[in-house]
PDB file of C-alpha atoms in Angstrom:
ATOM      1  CA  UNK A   1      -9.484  22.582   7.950  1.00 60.00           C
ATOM      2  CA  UNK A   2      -8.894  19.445   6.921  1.00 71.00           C
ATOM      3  CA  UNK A   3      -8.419  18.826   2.839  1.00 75.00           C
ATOM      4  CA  UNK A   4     -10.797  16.644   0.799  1.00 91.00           C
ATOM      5  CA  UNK A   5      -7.963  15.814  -1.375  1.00 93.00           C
ATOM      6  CA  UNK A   6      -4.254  15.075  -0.836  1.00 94.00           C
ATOM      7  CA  UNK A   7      -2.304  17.958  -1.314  1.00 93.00           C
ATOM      8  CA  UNK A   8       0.801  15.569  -2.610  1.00 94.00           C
ATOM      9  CA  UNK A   9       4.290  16.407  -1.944  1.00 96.00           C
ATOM     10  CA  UNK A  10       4.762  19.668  -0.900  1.00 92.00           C
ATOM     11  CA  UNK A  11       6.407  19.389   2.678  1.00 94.00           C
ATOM     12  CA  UNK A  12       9.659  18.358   3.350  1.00 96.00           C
ATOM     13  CA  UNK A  13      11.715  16.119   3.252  1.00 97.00           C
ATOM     14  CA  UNK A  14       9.426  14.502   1.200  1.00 97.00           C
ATOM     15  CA  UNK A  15       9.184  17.168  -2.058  1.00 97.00           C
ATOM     16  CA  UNK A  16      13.136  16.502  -2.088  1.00 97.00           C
ATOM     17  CA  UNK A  17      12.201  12.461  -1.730  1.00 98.00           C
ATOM     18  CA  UNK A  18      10.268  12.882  -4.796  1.00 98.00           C
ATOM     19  CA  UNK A  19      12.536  15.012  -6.869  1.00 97.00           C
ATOM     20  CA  UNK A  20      14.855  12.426  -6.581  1.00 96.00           C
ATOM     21  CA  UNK A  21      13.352   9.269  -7.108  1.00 98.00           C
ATOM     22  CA  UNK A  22      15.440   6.487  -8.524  1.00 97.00           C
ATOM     23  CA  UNK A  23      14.824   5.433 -12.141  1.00 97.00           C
ATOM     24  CA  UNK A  24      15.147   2.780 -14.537  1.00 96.00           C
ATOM     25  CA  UNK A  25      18.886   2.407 -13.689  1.00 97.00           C
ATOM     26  CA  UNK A  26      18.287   1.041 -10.475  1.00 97.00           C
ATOM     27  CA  UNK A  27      14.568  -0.426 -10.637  1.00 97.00           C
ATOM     28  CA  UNK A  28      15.689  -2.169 -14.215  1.00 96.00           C
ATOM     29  CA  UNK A  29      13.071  -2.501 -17.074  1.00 95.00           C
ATOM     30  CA  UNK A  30      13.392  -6.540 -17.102  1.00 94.00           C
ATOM     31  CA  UNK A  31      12.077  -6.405 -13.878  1.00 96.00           C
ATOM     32  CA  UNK A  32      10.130  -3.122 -12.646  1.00 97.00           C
ATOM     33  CA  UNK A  33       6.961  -1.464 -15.221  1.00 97.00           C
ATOM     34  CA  UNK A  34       9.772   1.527 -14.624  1.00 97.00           C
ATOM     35  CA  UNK A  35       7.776   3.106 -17.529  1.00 97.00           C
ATOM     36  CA  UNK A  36       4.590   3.963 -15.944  1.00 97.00           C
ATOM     37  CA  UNK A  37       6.661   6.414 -13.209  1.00 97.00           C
ATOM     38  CA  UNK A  38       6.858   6.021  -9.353  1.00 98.00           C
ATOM     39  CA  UNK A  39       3.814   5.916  -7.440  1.00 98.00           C
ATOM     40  CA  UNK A  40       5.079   6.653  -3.624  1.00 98.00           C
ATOM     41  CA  UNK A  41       2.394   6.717  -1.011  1.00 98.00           C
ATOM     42  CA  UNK A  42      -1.408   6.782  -0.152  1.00 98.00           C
ATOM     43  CA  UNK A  43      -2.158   8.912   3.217  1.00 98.00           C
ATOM     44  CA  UNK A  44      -1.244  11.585   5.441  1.00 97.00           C
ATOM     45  CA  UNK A  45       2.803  13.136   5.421  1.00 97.00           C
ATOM     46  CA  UNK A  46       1.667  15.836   7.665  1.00 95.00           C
ATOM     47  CA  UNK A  47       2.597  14.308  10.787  1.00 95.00           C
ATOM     48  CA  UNK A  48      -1.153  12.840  11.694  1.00 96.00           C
ATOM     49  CA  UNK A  49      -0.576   9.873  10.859  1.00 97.00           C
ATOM     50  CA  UNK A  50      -0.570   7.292  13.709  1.00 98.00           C
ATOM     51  CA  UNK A  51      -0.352   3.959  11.584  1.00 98.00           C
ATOM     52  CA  UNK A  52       2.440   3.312   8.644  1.00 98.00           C
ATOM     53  CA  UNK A  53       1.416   0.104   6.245  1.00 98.00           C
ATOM     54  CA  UNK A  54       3.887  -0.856   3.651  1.00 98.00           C
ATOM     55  CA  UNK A  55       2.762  -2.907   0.612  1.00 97.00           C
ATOM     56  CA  UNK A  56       4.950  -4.578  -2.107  1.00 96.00           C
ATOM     57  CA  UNK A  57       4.029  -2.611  -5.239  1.00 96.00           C
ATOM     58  CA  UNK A  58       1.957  -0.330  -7.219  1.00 96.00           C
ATOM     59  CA  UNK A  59      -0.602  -2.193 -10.331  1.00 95.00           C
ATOM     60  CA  UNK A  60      -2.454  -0.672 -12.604  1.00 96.00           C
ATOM     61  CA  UNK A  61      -5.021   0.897 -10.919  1.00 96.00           C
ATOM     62  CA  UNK A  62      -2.404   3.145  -8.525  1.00 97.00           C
ATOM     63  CA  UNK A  63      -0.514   3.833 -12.156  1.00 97.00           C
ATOM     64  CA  UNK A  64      -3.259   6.073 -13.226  1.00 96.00           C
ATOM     65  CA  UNK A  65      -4.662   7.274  -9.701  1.00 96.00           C
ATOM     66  CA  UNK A  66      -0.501   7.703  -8.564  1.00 97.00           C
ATOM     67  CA  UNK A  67      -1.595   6.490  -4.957  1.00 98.00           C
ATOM     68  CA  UNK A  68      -0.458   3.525  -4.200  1.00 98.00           C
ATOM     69  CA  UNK A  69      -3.086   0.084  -2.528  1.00 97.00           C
ATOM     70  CA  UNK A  70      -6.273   1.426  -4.125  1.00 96.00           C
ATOM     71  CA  UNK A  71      -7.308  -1.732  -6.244  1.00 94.00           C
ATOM     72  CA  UNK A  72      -8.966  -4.843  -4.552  1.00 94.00           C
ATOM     73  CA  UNK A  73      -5.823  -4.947  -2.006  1.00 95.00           C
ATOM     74  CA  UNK A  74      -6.191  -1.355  -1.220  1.00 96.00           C
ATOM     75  CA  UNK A  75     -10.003  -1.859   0.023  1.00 97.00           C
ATOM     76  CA  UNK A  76      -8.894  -4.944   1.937  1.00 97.00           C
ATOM     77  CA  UNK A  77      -6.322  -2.709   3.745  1.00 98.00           C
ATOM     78  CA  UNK A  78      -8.604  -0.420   4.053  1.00 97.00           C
ATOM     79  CA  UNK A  79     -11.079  -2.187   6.011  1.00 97.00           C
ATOM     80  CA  UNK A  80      -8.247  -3.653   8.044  1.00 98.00           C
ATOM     81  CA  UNK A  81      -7.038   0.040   9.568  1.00 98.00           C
ATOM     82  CA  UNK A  82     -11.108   0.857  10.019  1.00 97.00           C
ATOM     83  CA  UNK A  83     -10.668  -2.143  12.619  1.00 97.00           C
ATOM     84  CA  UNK A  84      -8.588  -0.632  13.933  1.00 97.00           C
ATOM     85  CA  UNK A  85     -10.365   2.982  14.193  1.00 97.00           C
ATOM     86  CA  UNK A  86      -8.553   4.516  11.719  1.00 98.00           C
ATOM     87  CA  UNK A  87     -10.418   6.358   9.340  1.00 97.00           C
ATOM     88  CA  UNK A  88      -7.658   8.836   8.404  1.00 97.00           C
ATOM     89  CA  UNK A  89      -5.203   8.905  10.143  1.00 98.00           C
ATOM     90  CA  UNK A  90      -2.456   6.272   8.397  1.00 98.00           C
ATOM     91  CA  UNK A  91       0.064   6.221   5.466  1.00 98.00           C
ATOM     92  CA  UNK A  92       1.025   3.858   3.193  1.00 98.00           C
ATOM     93  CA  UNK A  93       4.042   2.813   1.937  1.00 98.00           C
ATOM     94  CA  UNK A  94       5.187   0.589  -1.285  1.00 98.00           C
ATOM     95  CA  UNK A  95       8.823  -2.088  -1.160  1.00 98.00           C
ATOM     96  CA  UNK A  96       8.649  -0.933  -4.318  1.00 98.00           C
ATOM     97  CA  UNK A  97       8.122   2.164  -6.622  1.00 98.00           C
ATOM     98  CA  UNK A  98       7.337   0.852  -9.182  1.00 98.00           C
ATOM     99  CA  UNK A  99       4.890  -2.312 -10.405  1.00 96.00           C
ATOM    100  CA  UNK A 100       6.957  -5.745 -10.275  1.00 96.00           C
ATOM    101  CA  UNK A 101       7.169  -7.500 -13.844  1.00 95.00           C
ATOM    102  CA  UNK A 102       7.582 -11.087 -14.079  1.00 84.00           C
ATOM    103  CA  UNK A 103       7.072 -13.320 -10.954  1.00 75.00           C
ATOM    104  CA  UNK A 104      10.279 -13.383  -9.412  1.00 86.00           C
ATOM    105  CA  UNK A 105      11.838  -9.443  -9.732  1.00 88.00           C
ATOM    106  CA  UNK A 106      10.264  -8.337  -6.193  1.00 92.00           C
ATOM    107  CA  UNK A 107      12.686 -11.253  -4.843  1.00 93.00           C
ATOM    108  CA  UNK A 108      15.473 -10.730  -7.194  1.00 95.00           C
ATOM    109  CA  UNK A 109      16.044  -7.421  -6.216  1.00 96.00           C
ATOM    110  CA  UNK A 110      14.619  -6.851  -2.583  1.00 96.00           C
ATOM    111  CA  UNK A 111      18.194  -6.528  -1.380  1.00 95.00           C
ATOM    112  CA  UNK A 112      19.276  -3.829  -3.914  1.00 97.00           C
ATOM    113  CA  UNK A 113      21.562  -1.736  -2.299  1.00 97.00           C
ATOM    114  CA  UNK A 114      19.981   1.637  -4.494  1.00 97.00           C
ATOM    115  CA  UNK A 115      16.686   0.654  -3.344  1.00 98.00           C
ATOM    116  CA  UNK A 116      16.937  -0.131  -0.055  1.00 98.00           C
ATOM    117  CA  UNK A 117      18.723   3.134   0.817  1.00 98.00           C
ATOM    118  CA  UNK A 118      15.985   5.148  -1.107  1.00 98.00           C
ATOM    119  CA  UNK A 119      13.093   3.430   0.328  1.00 98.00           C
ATOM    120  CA  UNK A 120      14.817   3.351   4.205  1.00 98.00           C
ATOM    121  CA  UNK A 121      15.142   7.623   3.442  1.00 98.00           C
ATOM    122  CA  UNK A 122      11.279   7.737   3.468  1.00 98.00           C
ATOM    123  CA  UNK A 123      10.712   5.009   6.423  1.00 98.00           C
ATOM    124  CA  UNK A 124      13.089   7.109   8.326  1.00 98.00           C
ATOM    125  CA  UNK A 125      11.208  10.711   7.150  1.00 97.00           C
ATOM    126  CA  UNK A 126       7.594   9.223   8.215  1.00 98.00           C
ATOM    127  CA  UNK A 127       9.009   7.174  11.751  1.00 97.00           C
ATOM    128  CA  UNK A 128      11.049  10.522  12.191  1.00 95.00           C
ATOM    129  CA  UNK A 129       7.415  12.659  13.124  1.00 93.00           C
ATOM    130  CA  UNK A 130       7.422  10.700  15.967  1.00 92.00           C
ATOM    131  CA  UNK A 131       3.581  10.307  15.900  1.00 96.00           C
ATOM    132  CA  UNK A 132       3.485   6.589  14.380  1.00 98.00           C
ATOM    133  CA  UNK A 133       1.633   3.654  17.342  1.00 98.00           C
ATOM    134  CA  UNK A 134       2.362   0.906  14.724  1.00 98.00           C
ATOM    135  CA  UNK A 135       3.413  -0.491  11.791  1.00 98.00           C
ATOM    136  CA  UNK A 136       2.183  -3.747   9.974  1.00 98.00           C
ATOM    137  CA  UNK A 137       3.509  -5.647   6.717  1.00 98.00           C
ATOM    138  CA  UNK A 138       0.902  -6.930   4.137  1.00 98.00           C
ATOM    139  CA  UNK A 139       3.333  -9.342   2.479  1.00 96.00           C
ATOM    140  CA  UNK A 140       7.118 -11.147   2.858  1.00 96.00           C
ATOM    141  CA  UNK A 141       9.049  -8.733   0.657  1.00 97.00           C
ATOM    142  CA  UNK A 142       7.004  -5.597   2.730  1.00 97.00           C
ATOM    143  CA  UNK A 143       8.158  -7.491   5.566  1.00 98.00           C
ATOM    144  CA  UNK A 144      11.870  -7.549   4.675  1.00 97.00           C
ATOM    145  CA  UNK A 145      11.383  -3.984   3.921  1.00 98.00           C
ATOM    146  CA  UNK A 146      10.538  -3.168   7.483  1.00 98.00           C
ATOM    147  CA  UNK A 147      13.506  -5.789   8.548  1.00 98.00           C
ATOM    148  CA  UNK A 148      15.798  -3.890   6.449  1.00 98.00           C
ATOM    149  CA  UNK A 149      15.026  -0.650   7.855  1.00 98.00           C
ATOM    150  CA  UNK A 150      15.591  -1.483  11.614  1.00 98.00           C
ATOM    151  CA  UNK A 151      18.789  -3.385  10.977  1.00 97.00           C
ATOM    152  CA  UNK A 152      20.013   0.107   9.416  1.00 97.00           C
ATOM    153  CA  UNK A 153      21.429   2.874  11.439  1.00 96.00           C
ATOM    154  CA  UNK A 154      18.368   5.260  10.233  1.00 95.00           C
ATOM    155  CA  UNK A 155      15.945   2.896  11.455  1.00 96.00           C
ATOM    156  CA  UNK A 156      17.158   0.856  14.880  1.00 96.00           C
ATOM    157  CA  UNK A 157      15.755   3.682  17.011  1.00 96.00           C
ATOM    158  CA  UNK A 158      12.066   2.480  15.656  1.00 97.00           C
ATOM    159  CA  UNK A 159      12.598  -1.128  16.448  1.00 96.00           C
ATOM    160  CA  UNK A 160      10.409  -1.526  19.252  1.00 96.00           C
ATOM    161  CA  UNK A 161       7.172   0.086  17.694  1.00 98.00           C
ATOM    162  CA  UNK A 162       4.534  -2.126  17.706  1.00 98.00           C
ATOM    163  CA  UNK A 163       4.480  -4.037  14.372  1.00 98.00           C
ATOM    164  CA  UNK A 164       2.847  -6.716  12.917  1.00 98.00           C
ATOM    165  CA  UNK A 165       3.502  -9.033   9.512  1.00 98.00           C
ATOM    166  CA  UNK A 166       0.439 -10.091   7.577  1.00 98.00           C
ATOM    167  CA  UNK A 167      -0.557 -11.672   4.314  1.00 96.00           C
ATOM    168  CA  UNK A 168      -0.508  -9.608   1.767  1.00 96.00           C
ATOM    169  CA  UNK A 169      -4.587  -8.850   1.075  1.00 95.00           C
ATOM    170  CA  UNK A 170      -4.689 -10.532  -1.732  1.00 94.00           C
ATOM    171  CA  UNK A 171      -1.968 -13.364  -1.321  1.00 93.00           C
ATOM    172  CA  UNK A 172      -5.354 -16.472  -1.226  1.00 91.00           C
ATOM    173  CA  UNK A 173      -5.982 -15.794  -4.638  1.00 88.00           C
ATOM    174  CA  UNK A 174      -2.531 -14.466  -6.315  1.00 82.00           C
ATOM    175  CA  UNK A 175      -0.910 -18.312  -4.885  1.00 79.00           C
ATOM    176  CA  UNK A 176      -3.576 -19.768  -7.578  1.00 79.00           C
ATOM    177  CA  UNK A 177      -5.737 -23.197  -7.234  1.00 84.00           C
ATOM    178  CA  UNK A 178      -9.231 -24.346  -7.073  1.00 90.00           C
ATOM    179  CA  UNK A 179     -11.634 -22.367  -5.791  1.00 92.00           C
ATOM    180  CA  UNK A 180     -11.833 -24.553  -2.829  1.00 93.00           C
ATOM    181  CA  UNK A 181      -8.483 -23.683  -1.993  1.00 94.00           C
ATOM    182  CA  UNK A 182      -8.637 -20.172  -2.467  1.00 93.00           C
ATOM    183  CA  UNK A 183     -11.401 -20.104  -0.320  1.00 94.00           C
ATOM    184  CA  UNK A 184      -8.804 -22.411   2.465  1.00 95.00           C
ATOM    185  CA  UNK A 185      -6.219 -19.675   2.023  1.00 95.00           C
ATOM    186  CA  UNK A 186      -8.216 -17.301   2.214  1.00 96.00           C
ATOM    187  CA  UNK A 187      -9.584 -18.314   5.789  1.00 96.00           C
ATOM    188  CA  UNK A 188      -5.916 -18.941   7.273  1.00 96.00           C
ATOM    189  CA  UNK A 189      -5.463 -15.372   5.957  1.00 97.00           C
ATOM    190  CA  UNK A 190      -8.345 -13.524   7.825  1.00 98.00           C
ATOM    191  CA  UNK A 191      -7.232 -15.739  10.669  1.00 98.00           C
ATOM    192  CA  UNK A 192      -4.327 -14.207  10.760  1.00 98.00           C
ATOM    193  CA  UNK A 193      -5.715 -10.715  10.172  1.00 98.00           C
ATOM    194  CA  UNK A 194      -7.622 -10.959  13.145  1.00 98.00           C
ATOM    195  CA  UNK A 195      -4.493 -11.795  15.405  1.00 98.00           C
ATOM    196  CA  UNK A 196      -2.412  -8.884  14.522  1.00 98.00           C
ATOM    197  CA  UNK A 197      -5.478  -6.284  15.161  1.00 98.00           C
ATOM    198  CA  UNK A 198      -5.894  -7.852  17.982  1.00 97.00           C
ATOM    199  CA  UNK A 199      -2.198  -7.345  18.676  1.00 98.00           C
ATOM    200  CA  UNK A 200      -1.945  -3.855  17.278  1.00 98.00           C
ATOM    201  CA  UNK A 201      -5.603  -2.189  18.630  1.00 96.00           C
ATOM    202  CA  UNK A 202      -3.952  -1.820  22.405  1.00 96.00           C
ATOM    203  CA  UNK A 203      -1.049   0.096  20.633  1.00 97.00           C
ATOM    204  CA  UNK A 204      -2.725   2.778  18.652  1.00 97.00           C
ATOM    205  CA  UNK A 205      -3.640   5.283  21.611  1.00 96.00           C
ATOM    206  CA  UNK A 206      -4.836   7.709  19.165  1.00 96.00           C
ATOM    207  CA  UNK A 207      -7.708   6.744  17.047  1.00 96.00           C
ATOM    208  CA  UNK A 208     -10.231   7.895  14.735  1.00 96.00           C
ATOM    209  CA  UNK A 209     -12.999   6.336  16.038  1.00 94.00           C
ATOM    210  CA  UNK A 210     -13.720   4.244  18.780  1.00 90.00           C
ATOM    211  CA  UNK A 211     -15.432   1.054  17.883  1.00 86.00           C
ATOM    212  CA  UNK A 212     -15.354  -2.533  19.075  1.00 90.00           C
ATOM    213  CA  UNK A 213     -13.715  -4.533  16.885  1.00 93.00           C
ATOM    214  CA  UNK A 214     -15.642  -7.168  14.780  1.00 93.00           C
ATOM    215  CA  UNK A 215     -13.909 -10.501  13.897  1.00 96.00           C
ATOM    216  CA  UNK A 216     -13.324 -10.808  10.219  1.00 96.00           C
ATOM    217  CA  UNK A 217     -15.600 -14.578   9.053  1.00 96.00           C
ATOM    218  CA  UNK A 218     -14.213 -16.885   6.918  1.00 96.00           C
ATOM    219  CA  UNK A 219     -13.968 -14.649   3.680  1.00 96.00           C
ATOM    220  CA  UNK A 220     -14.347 -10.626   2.934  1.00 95.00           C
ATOM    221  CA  UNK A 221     -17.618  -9.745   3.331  1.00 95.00           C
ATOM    222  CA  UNK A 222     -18.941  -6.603   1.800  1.00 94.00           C
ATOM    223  CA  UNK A 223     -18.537  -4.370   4.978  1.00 93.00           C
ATOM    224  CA  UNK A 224     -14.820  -5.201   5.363  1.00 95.00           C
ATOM    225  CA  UNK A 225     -14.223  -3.552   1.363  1.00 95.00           C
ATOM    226  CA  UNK A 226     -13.927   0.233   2.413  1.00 95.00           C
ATOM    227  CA  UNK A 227     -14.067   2.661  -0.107  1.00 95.00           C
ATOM    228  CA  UNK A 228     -11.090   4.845  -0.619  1.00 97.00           C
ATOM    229  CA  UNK A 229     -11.298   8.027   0.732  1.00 96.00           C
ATOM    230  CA  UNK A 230     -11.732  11.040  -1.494  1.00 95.00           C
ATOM    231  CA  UNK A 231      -9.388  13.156   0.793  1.00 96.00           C
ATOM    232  CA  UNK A 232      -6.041   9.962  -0.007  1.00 97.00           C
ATOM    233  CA  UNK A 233      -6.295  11.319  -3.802  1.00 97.00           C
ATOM    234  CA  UNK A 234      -5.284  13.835  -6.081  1.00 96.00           C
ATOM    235  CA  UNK A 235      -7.476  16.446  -6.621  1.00 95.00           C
ATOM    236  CA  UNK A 236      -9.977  16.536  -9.571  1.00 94.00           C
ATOM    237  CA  UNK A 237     -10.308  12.231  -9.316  1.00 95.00           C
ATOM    238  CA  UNK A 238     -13.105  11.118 -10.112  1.00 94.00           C
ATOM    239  CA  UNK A 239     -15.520   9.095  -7.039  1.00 93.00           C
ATOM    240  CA  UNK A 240     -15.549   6.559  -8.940  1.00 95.00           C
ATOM    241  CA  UNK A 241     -12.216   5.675  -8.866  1.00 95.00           C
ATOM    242  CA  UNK A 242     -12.467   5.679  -5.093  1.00 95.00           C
ATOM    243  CA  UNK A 243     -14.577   2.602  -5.604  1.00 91.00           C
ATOM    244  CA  UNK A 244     -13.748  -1.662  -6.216  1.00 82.00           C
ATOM    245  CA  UNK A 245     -15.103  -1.566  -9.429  1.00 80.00           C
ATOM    246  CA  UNK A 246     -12.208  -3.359 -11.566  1.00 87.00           C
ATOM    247  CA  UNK A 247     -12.479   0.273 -13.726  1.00 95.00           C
ATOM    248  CA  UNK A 248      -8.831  -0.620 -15.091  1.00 96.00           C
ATOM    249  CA  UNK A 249      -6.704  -3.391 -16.462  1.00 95.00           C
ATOM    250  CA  UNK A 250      -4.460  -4.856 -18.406  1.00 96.00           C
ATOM    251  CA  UNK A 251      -5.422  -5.399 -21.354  1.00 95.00           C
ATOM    252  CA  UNK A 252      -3.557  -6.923 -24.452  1.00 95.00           C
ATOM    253  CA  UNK A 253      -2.687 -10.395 -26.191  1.00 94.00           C
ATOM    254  CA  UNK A 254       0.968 -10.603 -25.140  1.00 94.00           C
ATOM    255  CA  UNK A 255       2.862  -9.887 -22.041  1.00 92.00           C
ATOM    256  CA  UNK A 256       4.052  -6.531 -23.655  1.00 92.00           C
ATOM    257  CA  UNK A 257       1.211  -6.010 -24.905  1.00 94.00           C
ATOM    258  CA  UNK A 258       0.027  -5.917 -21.571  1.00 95.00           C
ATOM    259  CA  UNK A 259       2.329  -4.384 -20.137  1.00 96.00           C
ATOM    260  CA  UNK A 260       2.056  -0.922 -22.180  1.00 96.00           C
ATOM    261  CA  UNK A 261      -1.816  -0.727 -22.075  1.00 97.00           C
ATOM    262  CA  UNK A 262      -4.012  -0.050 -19.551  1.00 97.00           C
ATOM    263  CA  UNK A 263      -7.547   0.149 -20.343  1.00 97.00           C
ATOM    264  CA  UNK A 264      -9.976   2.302 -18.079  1.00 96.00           C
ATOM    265  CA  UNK A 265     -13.734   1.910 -18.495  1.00 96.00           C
ATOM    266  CA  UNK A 266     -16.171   4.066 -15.951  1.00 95.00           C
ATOM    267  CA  UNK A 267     -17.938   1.956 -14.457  1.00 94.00           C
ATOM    268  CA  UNK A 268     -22.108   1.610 -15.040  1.00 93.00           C
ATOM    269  CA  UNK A 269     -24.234   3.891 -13.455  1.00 91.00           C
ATOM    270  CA  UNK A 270     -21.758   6.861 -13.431  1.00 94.00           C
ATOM    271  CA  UNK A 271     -23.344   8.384 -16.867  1.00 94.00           C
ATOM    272  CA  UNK A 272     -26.748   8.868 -16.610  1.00 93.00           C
TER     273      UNK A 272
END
């Protein structure tokens, strides 16, 4: 029977993963939100999964749901595997454990030694089942991730998998600009979208579902925003925080102001 929650981290190697994730003394406080805790993965670590995504790094939405790509990027990527007729069957992975602070400490410290030996551990642990089609990058630093693992002797055996690197999901607006521009960006990025399904869909022999695939336009449109499942969560989550409702930011007057609070509102229509 399958769960309608995730059952979090109670196989191996990946309950041992967990118990000893690296702290503040290698993801340093200048440059990681090291304080809210490591948020590791969304998806299945039971050996279904057929697709592996790695992201950049957890914000504050995946701080208080401790799944990782669940915010406007997560939806994105969501709708992205349902192209690809996966409905379930995927995991997710971060570069990072923790949320990146400032604008340059993803690049500053993408080739920590501490880091890249902890994250290449849980590469090697989910290539390792032997049941992953593809892989695709939403982003440069997840990219050098995945570089980093197949240059190292855990990860050359997985070099030939089918991957793809992508934008990250929300890379149009996070580059800044008019709205003219975003709008630009964000075209060249669903452009590129559509290549790599096109690229991957022949590789995953094992979907979900079996669907033709539908071209994304020029922007999202509201059928490409999938909700989250219910079953990629904790249990006892709320629905709504399954949905693209902007139900938590940062809130503050000052950067560390910011950084320490998170506000969450529920959004209308949930209380009767």
């Amino acid at each position: 029977m399958s769960l309608s929650f995730d059952p979090g981290y109670d196989l191996m190697p990946f309950q041992e993963l967990v118990d000893r994730a690296p702290d503040s003394t290698v993801y340093p406080f200048d440059s990681f939100r090291t304080e809210w805790g490591p948020i590791f993965h969304r998806g299945r670590l039971d050996g279904t999964a057929r697709m592996l995504c790695i992201g950049q790094d957890p914000a504050q939405h995946e701080a208080i749901a401790r799944r990782i790509l669940i915010g406007t990027a997560g939806h994105r990527v969501q709708g992205f595997l349902s192209k690809l007729g996966l409905t379930r069957s995927y995991v997710l992975l971060n570069t990072f454990l923790y949320s990146v602070y400032g604008q340059t400490g993803g690049n500053q410290h993408i080739n920590d030694p501490a880091i890249t030996v902890y994250r290449n551990q849980w590469l090697a642990a989910i290539m390792g089942t032997g049941m992953i089609e593809a892989v695709v990058a939403f982003g440069t630093l997840a990219d050098a991730a995945w570089q980093k693992f197949i240059a190292d002797p855990s990860g050359t055996s997985f070099a030939q998998v089918a991957y793809q690197h992508v934008p990250h999901p929300t890379s149009a607006e996070g580059h800044g600009g008019t709205p003219e521009q975003v709008a630009a960006a964000t075209k060249v990025l669903l452009e590129k979208w559509n290549s790599a399904i096109q690229a991957l869909r022949p590789a995953i022999k094992h979907p979900d579902a079996s669907q033709p695939f539908v071209p994304y336009g020029i922007n999202f449109a509201p059928a490409d925003l999938i909700t989250i499942p219910r079953f990629d969560l904790p249990a006892g989550m709320p629905a709504w925080m399954c949905g693209d409702d902007g139900w938590a930011t940062r809130t503050g007057v000052s950067a560390g102001d910011k950084r320490k609070t998170i506000t969450i509102e529920v959004p209308p229509g949930v209380i009767p």
